[in-house]
Short mmCIF file of C-alpha atoms in Angstrom, two decimals:
data_model
loop_
_atom_site.label_atom_id
_atom_site.label_comp_id
_atom_site.label_asym_id
_atom_site.label_seq_id
_atom_site.Cartn_x
_atom_site.Cartn_y
_atom_site.Cartn_z
CA MET A 1 14.86 61.19 36.58
CA ASN A 2 15.58 64.93 38.02
CA LEU A 3 12.50 66.29 38.83
CA PRO A 4 12.40 68.75 41.96
CA SER A 5 12.72 66.77 45.15
CA ASP A 6 8.99 67.21 45.91
CA LEU A 7 7.69 66.44 42.38
CA ALA A 8 10.01 63.23 42.38
CA HIS A 9 8.63 62.46 45.99
CA ASP A 10 4.99 62.85 44.40
CA PHE A 11 5.85 60.92 41.46
CA ARG A 12 7.29 57.95 43.16
CA GLN A 13 4.48 57.64 45.59
CA LEU A 14 2.30 57.41 42.54
CA ARG A 15 4.02 54.87 41.11
CA GLU A 16 4.36 52.47 44.29
CA ARG A 17 0.67 53.28 44.65
CA ILE A 18 0.03 52.02 40.96
CA THR A 19 2.17 49.17 41.37
CA ARG A 20 0.56 47.94 44.27
CA LYS A 21 -2.97 48.21 42.99
CA ALA A 22 -1.84 46.58 39.58
CA SER A 23 -1.59 43.22 41.45
CA SER A 24 -4.97 43.41 43.22
CA ALA A 25 -7.77 41.08 42.48
CA TRP A 26 -9.88 44.08 41.49
CA PHE A 27 -7.43 45.40 38.45
CA LEU A 28 -6.73 41.65 37.21
CA GLU A 29 -10.66 41.35 36.81
CA LYS A 30 -10.79 44.54 35.09
CA ARG A 31 -7.88 43.78 32.80
CA ARG A 32 -9.21 40.25 31.77
CA GLU A 33 -12.34 42.04 30.91
CA ILE A 34 -10.94 44.71 28.86
CA GLU A 35 -8.52 42.39 26.95
CA SER A 36 -11.49 39.95 26.28
CA LEU A 37 -13.17 42.87 24.47
CA ALA A 38 -10.44 44.41 22.67
CA PRO A 39 -10.21 42.16 19.42
CA TYR A 40 -12.54 44.03 17.27
CA ASP A 41 -15.60 41.84 16.94
CA PRO A 42 -18.48 42.76 14.48
CA GLU A 43 -20.87 40.03 15.66
CA ARG A 44 -20.69 41.17 18.94
CA GLY A 45 -21.65 44.74 17.67
CA ARG A 46 -24.57 43.32 15.72
CA GLU A 47 -25.84 41.56 18.94
CA ARG A 48 -25.34 44.89 20.89
CA LEU A 49 -27.31 46.96 18.19
CA ASP A 50 -29.97 44.62 18.31
CA HIS A 51 -30.04 44.88 22.30
CA LEU A 52 -29.79 48.71 22.24
CA LEU A 53 -32.62 48.83 19.83
CA ALA A 54 -35.01 46.52 21.55
CA THR A 55 -34.24 48.27 24.82
CA ALA A 56 -34.77 51.93 23.62
CA ALA A 57 -38.07 50.85 21.64
CA GLU A 58 -39.42 49.37 25.06
CA ARG A 59 -38.18 51.14 27.82
CA ALA A 60 -37.24 54.50 26.88
CA PRO A 61 -40.62 56.90 26.59
CA TYR A 62 -38.92 58.90 23.75
CA TYR A 63 -39.07 56.01 21.50
CA ARG A 64 -42.59 54.66 22.62
CA ALA A 65 -43.79 55.04 19.10
CA LEU A 66 -41.84 52.08 17.85
CA ARG A 67 -42.66 49.71 20.76
CA GLY A 68 -44.31 46.64 19.68
CA ARG A 69 -42.88 46.03 16.35
CA GLU A 70 -41.58 42.84 15.62
CA ARG A 71 -38.33 43.93 13.51
CA LEU A 72 -36.63 47.01 14.34
CA SER A 73 -33.78 48.50 12.03
CA LEU A 74 -31.44 51.72 12.64
CA ARG A 75 -33.34 53.67 10.06
CA ASP A 76 -36.55 53.13 11.96
CA PHE A 77 -34.88 55.53 14.61
CA PRO A 78 -35.29 59.23 14.16
CA ARG A 79 -31.94 61.12 14.28
CA THR A 80 -31.24 62.80 17.67
CA ARG A 81 -29.62 66.12 18.24
CA LYS A 82 -27.96 67.72 21.05
CA SER A 83 -31.16 69.78 21.65
CA ASP A 84 -33.39 66.48 21.94
CA LEU A 85 -31.09 65.02 24.31
CA ARG A 86 -30.98 68.43 26.40
CA GLU A 87 -34.77 68.98 26.26
CA HIS A 88 -35.81 65.38 26.67
CA PHE A 89 -33.50 63.90 29.32
CA ILE A 90 -36.01 62.10 31.38
CA ASP A 91 -37.73 60.70 28.24
CA PHE A 92 -34.33 59.10 27.00
CA VAL A 93 -33.66 57.38 30.30
CA SER A 94 -34.77 53.42 30.26
CA ARG A 95 -37.18 52.22 32.60
CA ASP A 96 -39.45 49.46 33.11
CA VAL A 97 -43.45 49.85 32.95
CA THR A 98 -43.48 50.96 36.73
CA GLY A 99 -40.96 53.77 36.00
CA ARG A 100 -37.83 51.76 37.46
CA MET A 101 -34.49 52.05 36.04
CA ALA A 102 -32.30 48.76 35.74
CA SER A 103 -30.12 47.86 38.61
CA GLY A 104 -26.61 49.37 38.37
CA ALA A 105 -24.26 51.91 39.55
CA PHE A 106 -25.42 55.12 37.51
CA PHE A 107 -23.80 58.23 37.19
CA LEU A 108 -24.18 61.68 35.35
CA THR A 109 -21.90 63.18 32.77
CA GLN A 110 -22.31 66.78 31.29
CA THR A 111 -20.85 67.74 28.00
CA SER A 112 -18.59 70.53 27.83
CA GLY A 113 -20.88 72.87 26.25
CA SER A 114 -18.62 74.27 23.51
CA THR A 115 -21.44 76.22 22.02
CA GLY A 116 -22.90 77.52 25.32
CA GLN A 117 -25.45 74.71 25.91
CA PRO A 118 -24.23 71.51 27.91
CA VAL A 119 -26.08 68.25 28.07
CA THR A 120 -26.33 66.00 30.86
CA LEU A 121 -26.54 62.10 30.13
CA LEU A 122 -26.85 59.09 32.27
CA SER A 123 -24.23 56.00 32.24
CA THR A 124 -23.21 53.44 34.01
CA ALA A 125 -19.64 52.45 35.03
CA GLU A 126 -20.12 48.93 33.08
CA THR A 127 -21.40 50.75 29.92
CA GLY A 128 -19.59 54.29 29.56
CA GLY A 129 -16.39 53.46 31.40
CA LEU A 130 -15.88 49.97 29.62
CA LEU A 131 -16.32 51.62 25.96
CA THR A 132 -13.56 54.13 26.80
CA HIS A 133 -11.22 51.72 28.08
CA VAL A 134 -11.44 49.25 25.30
CA VAL A 135 -10.91 51.52 22.64
CA ARG A 136 -8.13 52.93 24.38
CA GLU A 137 -6.72 49.78 24.94
CA ARG A 138 -6.92 49.41 21.01
CA PHE A 139 -4.92 52.36 20.00
CA SER A 140 -2.64 51.63 23.07
CA ALA A 141 -1.67 48.00 21.15
CA PHE A 142 -1.86 49.74 17.96
CA LEU A 143 0.99 52.58 19.30
CA GLY A 144 3.12 49.99 20.74
CA LEU A 145 2.63 51.47 24.38
CA PRO A 146 4.37 49.41 27.19
CA ASP A 147 1.98 47.93 30.10
CA SER A 148 2.74 50.77 32.60
CA GLY A 149 4.45 53.97 32.01
CA THR A 150 3.71 57.86 32.02
CA VAL A 151 1.53 59.95 30.05
CA LEU A 152 2.61 63.85 29.51
CA ASN A 153 -0.91 65.32 29.00
CA VAL A 154 -1.66 69.02 27.48
CA GLY A 155 -5.27 68.36 27.11
CA LEU A 156 -8.18 70.89 28.01
CA LEU A 157 -8.03 70.65 32.01
CA PHE A 158 -10.41 71.34 34.31
CA PRO A 159 -9.38 73.82 36.93
CA ASP A 160 -7.55 72.36 39.94
CA THR A 161 -6.40 69.29 38.05
CA PRO A 162 -3.50 67.76 40.18
CA LEU A 163 -0.08 67.79 38.14
CA PHE A 164 0.41 64.06 38.71
CA GLN A 165 -2.40 61.87 38.62
CA PRO A 166 -2.77 58.08 38.77
CA VAL A 167 -4.51 56.31 35.83
CA MET A 168 -5.12 52.27 36.33
CA LEU A 169 -7.27 51.30 33.27
CA PRO A 170 -6.59 50.17 30.68
CA ARG A 171 -3.22 50.31 31.42
CA PRO A 172 -1.45 51.72 34.74
CA TYR A 173 0.10 54.89 34.11
CA VAL A 174 1.16 58.17 35.76
CA LYS A 175 -0.18 61.15 34.16
CA CYS A 176 1.48 64.59 34.10
CA ASN A 177 -1.28 67.38 33.68
CA LEU A 178 -0.26 70.53 31.84
CA ARG A 179 -1.85 73.41 30.61
CA GLY A 180 -1.50 75.24 27.59
CA TYR A 181 2.14 76.81 27.60
CA ASP A 182 1.84 80.78 28.19
CA PRO A 183 5.10 82.10 28.77
CA ASP A 184 3.58 85.19 30.63
CA ALA A 185 2.06 82.87 33.27
CA PRO A 186 4.77 82.22 35.91
CA ASP A 187 2.70 79.19 37.54
CA ILE A 188 2.67 77.39 33.96
CA VAL A 189 6.10 78.03 33.18
CA ALA A 190 7.46 76.61 36.45
CA ASP A 191 5.21 73.59 35.60
CA TYR A 192 6.98 73.20 32.51
CA GLU A 193 10.51 73.66 33.65
CA ALA A 194 9.99 71.61 36.53
CA VAL A 195 8.68 68.41 34.48
CA VAL A 196 9.29 68.92 30.60
CA GLY A 197 12.32 66.61 29.88
CA ARG A 198 12.95 65.91 33.54
CA PHE A 199 11.59 62.02 33.10
CA PRO A 200 10.92 59.51 30.17
CA VAL A 201 7.40 59.76 28.59
CA ASP A 202 5.61 56.72 27.17
CA GLN A 203 2.83 58.91 25.50
CA ILE A 204 1.84 62.33 24.73
CA THR A 205 -1.72 63.37 24.46
CA GLY A 206 -3.70 66.58 24.16
CA SER A 207 -5.43 68.91 22.02
CA SER A 208 -3.97 69.19 18.79
CA SER A 209 -2.82 73.18 19.12
CA ARG A 210 -1.37 72.32 22.39
CA VAL A 211 0.49 69.17 21.22
CA ILE A 212 2.03 71.50 18.71
CA THR A 213 2.96 74.04 21.37
CA LEU A 214 4.59 71.48 23.27
CA ALA A 215 6.56 70.10 20.22
CA ARG A 216 7.88 73.89 19.70
CA TYR A 217 8.62 74.42 23.32
CA CYS A 218 11.05 71.31 23.20
CA LEU A 219 12.47 72.01 19.67
CA GLU A 220 13.46 75.66 21.19
CA ARG A 221 14.95 74.20 24.12
CA GLY A 222 16.61 71.40 23.00
CA ILE A 223 14.66 68.89 24.87
CA VAL A 224 14.43 65.23 23.56
CA LEU A 225 11.34 63.37 24.60
CA ARG A 226 10.91 59.88 22.53
CA PRO A 227 7.21 58.75 23.61
CA ASN A 228 6.03 55.38 22.06
CA GLY A 229 2.81 57.40 20.78
CA VAL A 230 1.51 60.85 20.33
CA VAL A 231 -2.04 61.38 20.15
CA ALA A 232 -3.91 64.42 19.34
CA THR A 233 -7.73 65.39 19.32
CA TYR A 234 -10.40 67.67 19.10
CA GLU A 235 -8.80 70.18 16.79
CA HIS A 236 -7.57 69.64 13.22
CA MET A 237 -3.98 68.91 12.76
CA PRO A 238 -2.28 70.50 10.09
CA ASP A 239 0.36 68.99 7.95
CA SER A 240 2.93 71.68 9.35
CA GLY A 241 1.93 70.62 12.85
CA ARG A 242 2.23 66.85 11.72
CA ARG A 243 6.12 67.70 10.66
CA LEU A 244 6.65 69.79 13.73
CA ILE A 245 5.52 66.97 15.91
CA GLU A 246 7.55 63.98 14.25
CA GLU A 247 10.66 66.52 14.44
CA ALA A 248 10.57 67.15 17.94
CA PHE A 249 9.13 63.37 19.28
CA GLY A 250 10.65 61.22 16.41
CA ARG A 251 7.23 59.65 16.12
CA PRO A 252 3.93 60.46 14.05
CA VAL A 253 0.86 61.79 15.58
CA THR A 254 -2.20 59.80 15.78
CA MET A 255 -5.64 61.70 15.63
CA LEU A 256 -8.27 60.12 18.09
CA TYR A 257 -11.83 61.19 17.25
CA THR A 258 -14.22 61.45 20.37
CA THR A 259 -17.58 63.10 21.41
CA ALA A 260 -19.20 63.56 24.90
CA GLU A 261 -22.24 62.27 23.97
CA THR A 262 -20.81 58.81 22.17
CA GLY A 263 -17.12 58.54 23.72
CA TYR A 264 -13.97 57.32 21.87
CA ALA A 265 -15.15 56.51 18.55
CA ALA A 266 -12.34 56.45 15.72
CA PHE A 267 -8.68 56.78 15.22
CA GLU A 268 -6.07 57.19 12.69
CA CYS A 269 -4.04 54.20 11.43
CA GLY A 270 -0.58 54.96 9.86
CA ARG A 271 -1.96 56.19 6.59
CA GLN A 272 -4.01 59.05 8.38
CA ARG A 273 -7.35 57.39 7.68
CA MET A 274 -9.70 57.46 10.48
CA HIS A 275 -11.15 53.88 11.66
CA PHE A 276 -14.19 53.73 13.46
CA GLN A 277 -14.82 51.31 16.00
CA ASP A 278 -18.21 49.88 14.55
CA ASP A 279 -18.67 47.26 17.47
CA PHE A 280 -18.91 49.95 20.23
CA VAL A 281 -19.98 53.11 17.97
CA LEU A 282 -21.70 52.49 14.86
CA PRO A 283 -21.20 55.44 12.62
CA GLU A 284 -23.41 56.72 9.47
CA ILE A 285 -21.93 59.29 7.58
CA GLU A 286 -24.49 61.24 5.63
CA ALA A 287 -24.24 63.36 2.57
CA ALA A 288 -23.78 67.09 3.26
CA GLY A 289 -22.03 68.28 -0.39
CA ASP A 290 -18.84 69.24 -0.86
CA GLY A 291 -17.56 65.42 -0.90
CA ALA A 292 -17.97 65.45 2.73
CA GLY A 293 -20.83 63.91 5.24
CA GLU A 294 -22.46 64.36 8.40
CA ILE A 295 -21.28 62.13 10.88
CA VAL A 296 -24.13 60.23 12.67
CA LEU A 297 -23.20 57.78 15.44
CA THR A 298 -24.93 55.26 17.45
CA SER A 299 -23.29 54.52 20.89
CA LEU A 300 -23.82 50.70 21.31
CA LEU A 301 -23.36 50.46 25.04
CA SER A 302 -25.65 53.43 25.70
CA THR A 303 -28.83 51.37 27.06
CA PRO A 304 -29.32 53.00 30.36
CA MET A 305 -29.75 56.21 27.95
CA PRO A 306 -30.14 55.27 24.68
CA VAL A 307 -27.85 57.45 22.09
CA ILE A 308 -29.37 56.67 18.65
CA ARG A 309 -28.39 58.30 15.35
CA TYR A 310 -26.79 61.34 17.41
CA VAL A 311 -26.03 63.77 14.86
CA THR A 312 -22.45 64.89 15.80
CA GLY A 313 -22.30 68.24 13.97
CA ASP A 314 -18.89 66.80 12.52
CA LEU A 315 -18.07 66.41 8.95
CA ALA A 316 -15.98 64.00 7.74
CA HIS A 317 -14.92 62.47 4.07
CA ARG A 318 -17.33 59.70 2.73
CA PRO A 319 -16.31 56.14 3.64
CA VAL A 320 -13.36 54.48 1.62
CA ASP A 321 -11.52 51.34 1.59
CA CYS A 322 -7.98 50.62 3.56
CA ASP A 323 -5.74 47.81 3.43
CA CYS A 324 -3.91 48.73 6.39
CA GLY A 325 -4.97 45.99 8.48
CA LEU A 326 -7.39 47.91 10.78
CA PRO A 327 -11.09 47.32 10.64
CA GLY A 328 -14.02 49.30 10.98
CA THR A 329 -15.72 52.12 8.62
CA VAL A 330 -12.91 54.31 7.16
CA THR A 331 -12.78 57.87 6.28
CA ALA A 332 -9.93 59.76 4.77
CA GLY A 333 -10.26 62.35 7.79
CA LEU A 334 -12.51 64.78 9.36
CA VAL A 335 -13.40 68.25 7.35
CA GLY A 336 -15.01 70.42 10.31
CA ARG A 337 -17.32 70.54 13.33
CA ALA A 338 -20.31 72.33 12.52
CA ARG A 339 -21.18 72.94 16.70
CA CYS A 340 -18.47 75.31 16.56
CA SER A 341 -18.56 76.59 13.20
CA LEU A 342 -17.78 80.36 12.35
CA VAL A 343 -20.73 82.31 10.57
CA GLY A 344 -19.50 84.50 7.91
CA ARG A 345 -20.69 87.81 6.70
CA ASP A 346 -22.63 85.92 4.16
CA GLY A 347 -24.60 84.03 6.69
CA ALA A 348 -22.71 80.55 5.68
CA ALA A 349 -21.04 78.27 8.10
CA TYR A 350 -17.56 77.74 7.98
CA SER A 351 -15.39 75.15 9.69
CA PRO A 352 -13.11 76.40 12.46
CA TYR A 353 -10.18 73.81 11.67
CA ALA A 354 -8.45 75.74 9.12
CA LEU A 355 -8.28 79.01 11.18
CA LEU A 356 -7.24 77.01 14.27
CA ALA A 357 -4.59 75.17 12.32
CA ALA A 358 -3.11 78.59 10.94
CA LEU A 359 -3.36 80.04 14.66
CA ALA A 360 -1.25 76.90 16.14
CA ALA A 361 1.41 77.38 13.23
CA ALA A 362 1.65 80.91 14.10
CA GLY A 363 3.16 80.00 17.49
CA LEU A 364 0.52 81.83 19.66
CA PRO A 365 1.01 80.16 23.27
CA ASP A 366 -2.73 80.58 24.10
CA TYR A 367 -6.15 81.72 22.75
CA GLN A 368 -9.58 81.34 22.24
CA VAL A 369 -12.02 82.30 19.37
CA VAL A 370 -15.27 83.88 20.41
CA GLN A 371 -18.23 84.94 18.05
CA ASP A 372 -20.89 87.37 18.75
CA GLU A 373 -21.51 88.75 15.42
CA PRO A 374 -21.55 87.45 12.04
CA GLY A 375 -18.25 87.77 10.11
CA THR A 376 -16.30 88.88 13.25
CA LEU A 377 -14.42 86.57 15.28
CA ASP A 378 -12.84 88.03 18.54
CA LEU A 379 -9.18 86.41 19.35
CA ILE A 380 -8.71 86.40 22.97
CA THR A 381 -5.09 85.96 23.64
CA VAL A 382 -2.40 86.09 26.67
CA GLY A 383 1.05 87.12 26.37
CA PRO A 384 2.59 89.80 24.38
CA THR A 385 0.48 91.60 22.30
CA ALA A 386 2.65 92.56 19.50
CA PRO A 387 3.16 89.12 18.04
CA ALA A 388 -0.48 88.17 18.19
CA ALA A 389 -1.62 91.58 16.60
CA ALA A 390 0.93 90.61 13.54
CA CYS A 391 -0.64 87.35 13.60
CA VAL A 392 -3.82 88.60 13.26
CA ASP A 393 -3.02 91.37 10.31
CA ASP A 394 -1.33 88.38 8.56
CA LEU A 395 -4.18 86.24 8.67
CA ASN A 396 -6.79 89.16 7.99
CA THR A 397 -4.76 89.79 4.82
CA ARG A 398 -4.81 85.83 3.51
CA LEU A 399 -8.66 86.08 4.45
CA ASP A 400 -9.20 89.13 2.45
CA THR A 401 -7.53 87.34 -0.55
CA HIS A 402 -9.41 84.34 -0.18
CA PHE A 403 -13.06 85.74 0.55
CA GLY A 404 -13.19 89.31 -0.95
CA ALA A 405 -15.16 91.95 0.78
CA ARG A 406 -18.62 90.31 1.18
CA GLN A 407 -17.76 86.68 2.25
CA GLY A 408 -16.24 85.02 5.14
CA PHE A 409 -14.79 86.30 8.30
CA ARG A 410 -12.23 88.24 9.70
CA LEU A 411 -10.55 88.48 13.33
CA ARG A 412 -10.40 91.08 15.75
CA HIS A 413 -7.68 90.92 18.30
CA ARG A 414 -8.97 91.27 21.93
CA PRO A 415 -5.98 90.83 24.44
CA ASP A 416 -8.28 92.78 26.75
CA ARG A 417 -10.99 90.16 27.24
CA ASP A 418 -11.23 87.32 29.48
CA PHE A 419 -11.29 83.71 28.59
CA GLN A 420 -14.68 81.99 28.75
CA PHE A 421 -15.19 78.99 30.25
CA THR A 422 -17.92 76.20 30.52
CA ALA A 423 -20.39 75.54 33.56
CA GLY A 424 -17.83 72.79 34.33
CA GLY A 425 -14.72 75.12 34.29
CA LYS A 426 -13.43 73.98 30.65
CA ARG A 427 -12.16 76.48 28.54
CA ASN A 428 -12.72 75.71 24.65
CA PRO A 429 -10.96 76.73 21.86
CA VAL A 430 -13.97 78.20 19.89
CA VAL A 431 -17.03 79.59 21.82
CA GLN A 432 -19.89 80.33 19.42
CA HIS A 433 -22.63 82.59 20.68
CA LEU A 434 -24.63 82.79 17.35
CA GLN A 435 -27.44 80.79 15.79
CA LEU A 436 -25.83 78.23 13.48
CA PRO A 437 -27.15 78.29 9.86
CA ASP A 438 -28.63 74.93 8.81
CA THR A 439 -26.16 74.77 5.72
CA PRO A 440 -23.05 72.36 5.06
CA GLN A 441 -19.59 74.02 6.45
CA ARG A 442 -17.24 75.19 4.24
CA SER A 443 -13.80 74.24 4.86
CA ALA A 444 -11.02 75.37 2.70
CA TYR A 445 -10.03 78.88 3.29
CA LEU A 446 -6.54 79.30 4.87
CA GLN A 447 -3.75 76.72 3.44
CA SER A 448 -1.97 74.68 6.06
#
């Protein structure tokens, strides 16, 4: 390891701290609990579902119309949308007849609000945290990650996130947090120069476009990283991005599907098919046209605030069979994300995935897509304006060819605008200010 001396000191201190804590009774107990739940268990999933539905009907005021029924099935419950969780927060919270919640350590979380409308959720360390740890343990085992190591994280970070951060569960790791690479931001350039390639990395994780950018950064500088696994999330991963990542890191990328409302829900097998973790998050993929379905999720550990039949706004191919050996409901892949849909000149909704993939493939260092009017997307960029403007011209030419004059959307380069952040300080790739049409997304308009 040849980190600068001050960073090397911080890194060693974290490793020593993690090593000490990994031998504590607290850690060993948590690890035993996670390991006991890591094997996929459909019977336990059915028990969790029965308990969740019974608790929701008897204790959550929102579902009071279902009280007293002898037998409850999932289909007895209405579909839940983001607006329902936001407007009826109190009525979703489970309480007894006196109005008291169950005993436990409760905490509030807030979704990122990628459409400008965040949602507050109630959970407990025993439920919300446990699901995340177990599913992470499952894909850690699938990727063959070591029991302890380092993670290079290029996700969507909150302000003031430390460069190095200890993560104990499900496995004790040091996480190195990097923002999206921007060659014109001296502090970001300095962070990349200080850490990328300076120490062995066991896992790389982050949003799809930023993992692609990291791969390009390493290839251009001859930096060799050989992680055991590469995990990407949030955005679509184009075929060109997969090829670039495998060339840079010697590993295929694994897509992880998660929502703030239901937690980690699915991850890809080696055949690029998405396997839902049905014993923790039960999926329904409902018909929405074009061979795709709308993903509706029930979080089976959400009894403090039942999240039942939550309409994610995401679209996926309908379930298929897969003989790879991983269990769970399987889909060939995600198609689109409705809550950050793009609105065309024709008033139709379009998935942002193809556009985000094209922007990532073009090598833009950092960007954000903002829509304030139908058919027009403001592309906010940093760095040199000429390459970004050329990218916009190229994409608009391709969009003209595909859509014609009266459909779809076009880009407008706005390097003069500032990035927009959520109330919690997170910057999302797509910010949608328009009311979305209640129609299926159209997804194919740019080739990878």
